Coordinates of C-alpha atoms in Angstrom, one line a residue:
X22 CA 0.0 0.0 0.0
X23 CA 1.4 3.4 1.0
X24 CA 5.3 3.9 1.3
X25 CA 5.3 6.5 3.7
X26 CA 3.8 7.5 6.7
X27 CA 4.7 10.8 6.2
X28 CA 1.8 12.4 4.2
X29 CA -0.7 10.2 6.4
X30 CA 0.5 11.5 9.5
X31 CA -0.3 15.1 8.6
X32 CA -3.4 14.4 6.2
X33 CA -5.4 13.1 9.2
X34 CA -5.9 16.5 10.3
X35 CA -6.7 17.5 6.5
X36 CA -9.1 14.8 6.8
X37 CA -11.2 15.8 10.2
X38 CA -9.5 19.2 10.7
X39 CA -11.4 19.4 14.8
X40 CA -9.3 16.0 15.5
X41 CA -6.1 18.6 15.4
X42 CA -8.1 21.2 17.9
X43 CA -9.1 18.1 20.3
X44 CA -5.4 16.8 20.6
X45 CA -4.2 20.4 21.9
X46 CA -6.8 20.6 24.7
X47 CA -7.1 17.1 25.4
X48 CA -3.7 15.6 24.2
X49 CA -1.2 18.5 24.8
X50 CA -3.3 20.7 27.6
X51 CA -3.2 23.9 25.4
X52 CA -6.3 25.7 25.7
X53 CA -7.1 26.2 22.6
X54 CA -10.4 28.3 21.8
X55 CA -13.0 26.0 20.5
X56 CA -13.1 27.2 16.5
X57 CA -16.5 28.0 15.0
X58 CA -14.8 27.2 11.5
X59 CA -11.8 25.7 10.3
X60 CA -10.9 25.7 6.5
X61 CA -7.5 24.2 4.8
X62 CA -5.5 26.9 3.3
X63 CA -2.4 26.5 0.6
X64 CA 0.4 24.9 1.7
X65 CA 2.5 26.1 -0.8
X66 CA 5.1 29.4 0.9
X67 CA 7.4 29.5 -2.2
X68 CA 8.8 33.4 -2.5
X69 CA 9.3 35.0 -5.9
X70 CA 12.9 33.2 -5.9
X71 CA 12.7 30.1 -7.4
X72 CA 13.3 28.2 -3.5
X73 CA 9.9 26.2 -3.0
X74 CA 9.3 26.2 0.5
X75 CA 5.9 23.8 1.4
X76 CA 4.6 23.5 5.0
X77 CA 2.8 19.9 5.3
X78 CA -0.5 21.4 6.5
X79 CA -2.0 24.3 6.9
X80 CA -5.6 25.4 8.7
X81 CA -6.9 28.1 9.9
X82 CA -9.2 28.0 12.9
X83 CA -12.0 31.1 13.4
X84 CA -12.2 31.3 17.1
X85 CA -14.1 34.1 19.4
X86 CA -10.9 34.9 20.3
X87 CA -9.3 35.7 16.9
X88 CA -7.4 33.5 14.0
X89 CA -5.0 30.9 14.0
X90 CA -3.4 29.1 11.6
X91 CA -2.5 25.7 12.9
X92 CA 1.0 25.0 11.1
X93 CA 1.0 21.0 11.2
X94 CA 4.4 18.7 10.4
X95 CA 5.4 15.5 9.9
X96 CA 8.0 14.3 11.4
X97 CA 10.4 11.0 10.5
X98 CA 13.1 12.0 12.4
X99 CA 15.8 14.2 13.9
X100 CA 16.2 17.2 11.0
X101 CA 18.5 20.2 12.3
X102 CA 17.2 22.1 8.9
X103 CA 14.1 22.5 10.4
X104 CA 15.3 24.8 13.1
X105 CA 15.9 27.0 10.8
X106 CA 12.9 26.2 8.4
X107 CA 10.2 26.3 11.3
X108 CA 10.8 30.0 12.2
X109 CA 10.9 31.4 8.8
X110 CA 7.8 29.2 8.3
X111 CA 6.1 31.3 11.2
X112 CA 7.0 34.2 10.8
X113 CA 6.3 34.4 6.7
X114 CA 2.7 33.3 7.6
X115 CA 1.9 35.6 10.2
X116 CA 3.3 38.5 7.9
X117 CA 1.3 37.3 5.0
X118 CA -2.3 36.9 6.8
X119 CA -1.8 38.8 10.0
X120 CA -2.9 36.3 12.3
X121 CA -1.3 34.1 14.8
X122 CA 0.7 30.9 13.6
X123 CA 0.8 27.7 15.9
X124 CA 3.4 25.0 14.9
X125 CA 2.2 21.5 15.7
X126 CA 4.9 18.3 15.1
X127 CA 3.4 15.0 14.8
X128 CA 5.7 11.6 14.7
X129 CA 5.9 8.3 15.6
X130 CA 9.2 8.3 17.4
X131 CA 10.2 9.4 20.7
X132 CA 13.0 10.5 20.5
X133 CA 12.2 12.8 17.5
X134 CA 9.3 14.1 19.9
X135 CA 12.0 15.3 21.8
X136 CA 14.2 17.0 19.7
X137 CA 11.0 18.7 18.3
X138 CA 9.9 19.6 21.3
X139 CA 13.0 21.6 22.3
X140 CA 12.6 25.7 21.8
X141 CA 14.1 27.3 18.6
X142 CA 15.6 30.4 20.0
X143 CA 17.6 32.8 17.4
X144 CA 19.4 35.6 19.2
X145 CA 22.1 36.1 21.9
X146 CA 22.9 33.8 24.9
X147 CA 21.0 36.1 27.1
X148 CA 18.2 38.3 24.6
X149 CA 16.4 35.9 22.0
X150 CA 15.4 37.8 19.3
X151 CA 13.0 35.2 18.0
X152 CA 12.0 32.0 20.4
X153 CA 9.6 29.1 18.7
X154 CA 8.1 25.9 20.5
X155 CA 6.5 23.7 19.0
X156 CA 3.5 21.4 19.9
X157 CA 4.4 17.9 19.7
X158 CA 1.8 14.8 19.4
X159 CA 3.5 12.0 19.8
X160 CA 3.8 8.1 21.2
X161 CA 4.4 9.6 24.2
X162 CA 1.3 12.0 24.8
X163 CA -1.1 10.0 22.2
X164 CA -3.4 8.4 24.1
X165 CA -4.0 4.7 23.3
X166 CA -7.3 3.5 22.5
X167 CA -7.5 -0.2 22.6
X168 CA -10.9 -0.1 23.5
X169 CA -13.4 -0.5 21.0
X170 CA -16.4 1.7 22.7
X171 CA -13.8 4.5 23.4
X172 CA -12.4 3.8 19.8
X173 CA -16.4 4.8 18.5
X174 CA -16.9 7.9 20.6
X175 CA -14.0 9.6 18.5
X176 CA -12.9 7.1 15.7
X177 CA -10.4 10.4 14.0
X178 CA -8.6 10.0 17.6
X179 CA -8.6 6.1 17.5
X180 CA -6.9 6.2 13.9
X181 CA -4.1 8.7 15.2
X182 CA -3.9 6.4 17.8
X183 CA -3.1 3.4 15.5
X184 CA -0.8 5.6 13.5
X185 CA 1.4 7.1 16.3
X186 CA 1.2 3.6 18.2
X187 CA 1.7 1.3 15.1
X188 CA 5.1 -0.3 16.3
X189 CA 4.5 -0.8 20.1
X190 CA 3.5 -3.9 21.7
X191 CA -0.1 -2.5 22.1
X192 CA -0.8 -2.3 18.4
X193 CA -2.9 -5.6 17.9
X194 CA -5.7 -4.4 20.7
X195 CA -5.1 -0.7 19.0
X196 CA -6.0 -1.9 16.0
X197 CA -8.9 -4.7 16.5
X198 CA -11.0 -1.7 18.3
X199 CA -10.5 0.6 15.3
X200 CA -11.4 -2.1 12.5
X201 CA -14.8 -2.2 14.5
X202 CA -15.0 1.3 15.4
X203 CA -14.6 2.0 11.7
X204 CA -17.7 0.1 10.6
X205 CA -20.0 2.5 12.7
X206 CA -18.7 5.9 10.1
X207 CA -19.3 6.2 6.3
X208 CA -17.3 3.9 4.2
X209 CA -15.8 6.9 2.2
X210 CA -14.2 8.4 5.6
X211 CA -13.5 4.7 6.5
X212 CA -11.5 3.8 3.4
X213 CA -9.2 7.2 3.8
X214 CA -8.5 6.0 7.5
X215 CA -8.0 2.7 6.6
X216 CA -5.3 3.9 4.0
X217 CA -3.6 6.1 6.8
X218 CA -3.5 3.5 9.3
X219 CA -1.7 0.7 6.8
X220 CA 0.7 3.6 5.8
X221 CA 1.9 4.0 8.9
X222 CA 2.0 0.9 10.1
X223 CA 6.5 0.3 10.1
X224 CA 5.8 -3.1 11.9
X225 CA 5.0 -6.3 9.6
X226 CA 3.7 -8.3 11.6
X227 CA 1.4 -5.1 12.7
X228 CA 0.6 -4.3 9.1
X229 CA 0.2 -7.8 8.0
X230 CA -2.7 -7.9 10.9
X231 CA -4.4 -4.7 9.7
X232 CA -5.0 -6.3 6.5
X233 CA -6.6 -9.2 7.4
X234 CA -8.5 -7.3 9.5
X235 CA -9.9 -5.4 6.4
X236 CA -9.8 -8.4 3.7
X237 CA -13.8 -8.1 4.8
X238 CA -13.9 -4.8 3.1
X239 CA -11.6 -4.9 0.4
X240 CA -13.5 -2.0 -1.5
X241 CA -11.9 0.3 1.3
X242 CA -8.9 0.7 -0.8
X243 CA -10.0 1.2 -4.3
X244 CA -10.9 4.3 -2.4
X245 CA -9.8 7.6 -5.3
X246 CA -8.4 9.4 -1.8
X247 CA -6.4 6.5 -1.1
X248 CA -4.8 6.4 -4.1
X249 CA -3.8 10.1 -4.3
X250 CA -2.2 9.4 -1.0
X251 CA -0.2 6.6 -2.1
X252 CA 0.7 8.2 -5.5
X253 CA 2.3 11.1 -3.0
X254 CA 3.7 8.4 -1.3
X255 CA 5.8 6.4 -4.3
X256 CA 7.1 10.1 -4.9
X257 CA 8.3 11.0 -1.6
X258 CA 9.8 7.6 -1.9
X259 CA 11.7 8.0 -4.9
X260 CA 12.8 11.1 -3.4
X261 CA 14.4 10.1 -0.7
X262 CA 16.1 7.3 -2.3
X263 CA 17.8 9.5 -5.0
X264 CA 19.0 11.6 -2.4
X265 CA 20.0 8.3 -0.1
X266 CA 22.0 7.0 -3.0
X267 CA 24.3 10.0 -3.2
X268 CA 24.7 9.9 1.1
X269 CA 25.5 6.6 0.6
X270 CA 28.4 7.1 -2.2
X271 CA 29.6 9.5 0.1
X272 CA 28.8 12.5 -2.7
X273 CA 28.0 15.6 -0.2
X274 CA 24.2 16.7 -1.1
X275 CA 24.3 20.8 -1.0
X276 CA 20.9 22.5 -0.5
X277 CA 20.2 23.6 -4.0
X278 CA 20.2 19.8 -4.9
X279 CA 18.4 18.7 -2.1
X280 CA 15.5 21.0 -2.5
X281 CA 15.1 20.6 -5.9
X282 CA 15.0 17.2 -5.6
X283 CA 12.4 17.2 -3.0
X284 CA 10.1 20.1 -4.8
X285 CA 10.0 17.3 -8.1
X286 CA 6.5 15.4 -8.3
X287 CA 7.5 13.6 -11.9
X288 CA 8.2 10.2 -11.2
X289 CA 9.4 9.1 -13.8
X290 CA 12.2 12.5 -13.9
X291 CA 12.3 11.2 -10.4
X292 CA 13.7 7.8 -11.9
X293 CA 15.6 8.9 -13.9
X294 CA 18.0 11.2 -11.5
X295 CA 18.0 8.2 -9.1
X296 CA 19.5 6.1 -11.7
X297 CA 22.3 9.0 -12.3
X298 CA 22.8 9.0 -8.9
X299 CA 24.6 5.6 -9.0
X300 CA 27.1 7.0 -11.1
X301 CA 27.1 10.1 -10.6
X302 CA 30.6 12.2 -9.2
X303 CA 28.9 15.2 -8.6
X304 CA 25.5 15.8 -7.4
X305 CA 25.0 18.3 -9.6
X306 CA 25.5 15.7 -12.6
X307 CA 22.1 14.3 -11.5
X308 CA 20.6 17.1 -13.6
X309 CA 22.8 17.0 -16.6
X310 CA 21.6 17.9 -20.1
X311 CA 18.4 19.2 -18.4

């Protein structure tokens, strides 16, 4: 099914937007003002210089006590980049809608909840000119919901649940109270949280079990959502590899390569620069002739 977990881990809240607004009050403790309307925006922050610059995604929230845009992230792992991309993701959103941005991490690892969760300040020792802290849902503060009447009082919840729990021993209880929690919602939502769970899902044995689980409703993933989400997927796949390759020939990646690597959506230019890669001296000969 999917490749990556990354684009399900963030399209959840795309998905059931007041999921994202119930895990700050009830997950994190943030008191959040209850939204009376939340609406996906563009994720796309690209400048008029050619440096694409995507946040994974974005939503604002109408509150009585103003606007927010909830900045949400996916995660894999430890990225020092981000440091410096999460601040200028910030503060170019709050300059271009004038309302308050709120980062929000989510991942599946620990120890990347962690580094997240640590404060980016910019400044002197002693006088931070710019200080952001970011909300982090993770294994640690995810609740799990291996009951299956708890799992069909907020099924959204019970499906971040499985997705941020996926590898731990608790997974097979996890994931028996979702499948029935699932057949009590419309098949259409069902089939996009079926796709996010098996995405997610790193274990085998885990994902092998989710599968059987939904052999009863195989038309789940025929589902055209489902399939967007693992097109994405293959891509982000193919990214990472071509830039993988190069790490692993020991060819130092510089950020003009990196970035326009990940900003490519063709797979099959995608396919092509992995293949250079493998022979490539240079990363810069991954775009030769083009």
């Amino acid at each position: 099914m999917v490749g990556s977990s990354h684009e399900a881990l963030h399209r959840i809240f795309q998905k059931d937007p007041a999921l994202l607004t119930r895990a700050l009050q009830r997950v994190l403790h943030v008191p959040f003002p209850e939204p009376r309307e939340i609406a996906a925006l563009n994720v796309d922050l690209t400048e008029i210089e050619p440096v694409e610059r995507r946040v994974d995604t974005l939503l604002r929230a109408e509150t009585d006590e103003g606007t927010y845009l909830l900045v949400v992230e996916s995660q894999g792992k430890v990225d020092e980049r981000k440091r410096g991309s999460w601040p200028y993701y910030l503060s170019y959103l709050y300059e271009k809608y004038r309302c308050e941005p709120v980062l929000i991490v989510i991942t599946q690892s620990s120890a990347t909840a962690r580094w997240a969760s640590r404060p980016i300040r910019l400044g002197f020792r002693d006088w931070h000119s710019l200080t952001v802290r970011p909300l982090v849902l993770g294994p640690d503060n995810v609740p799990v919901i291996a009951d299956e009447r708890q799992a069909e009082r907020d099924v959204p919840l019970a499906v971040l649940s499985a997705m941020t729990h996926g590898r731990g021993p608790q997974a097979p209880a996890i994931l028996e109270s979702l499948a029935t929690a699932l057949r009590t919602i419309d098949p259409d939502s069902a089939a996009v949280f079926v796709q996010f769970v098996d995405s997610c899902l790193a274990d085998p044995q885990a994902k092998q079990m989710w599968r059987d689980l939904m052999t009863a409703i195989q038309y789940f993933w025929r589902h055209p959502l489902a399939e967007q989400v693992r097109e994405e997927g293959r891509i982000q796949d193919r990214q990472e590899m071509t830039l993988r390759i190069l790490e692993w020939r020991g060819i130092p990646v510089p950020d003009a390569v990196r970035e326009r690597v990940e900003a490519c959506t063709d797979l099959d230019q995608l396919e092509a620069w992995a293949q250079r890669a493998v022979h490539a001296m240079d990363a810069a000969e991954l775009f030769t002739g083009e």
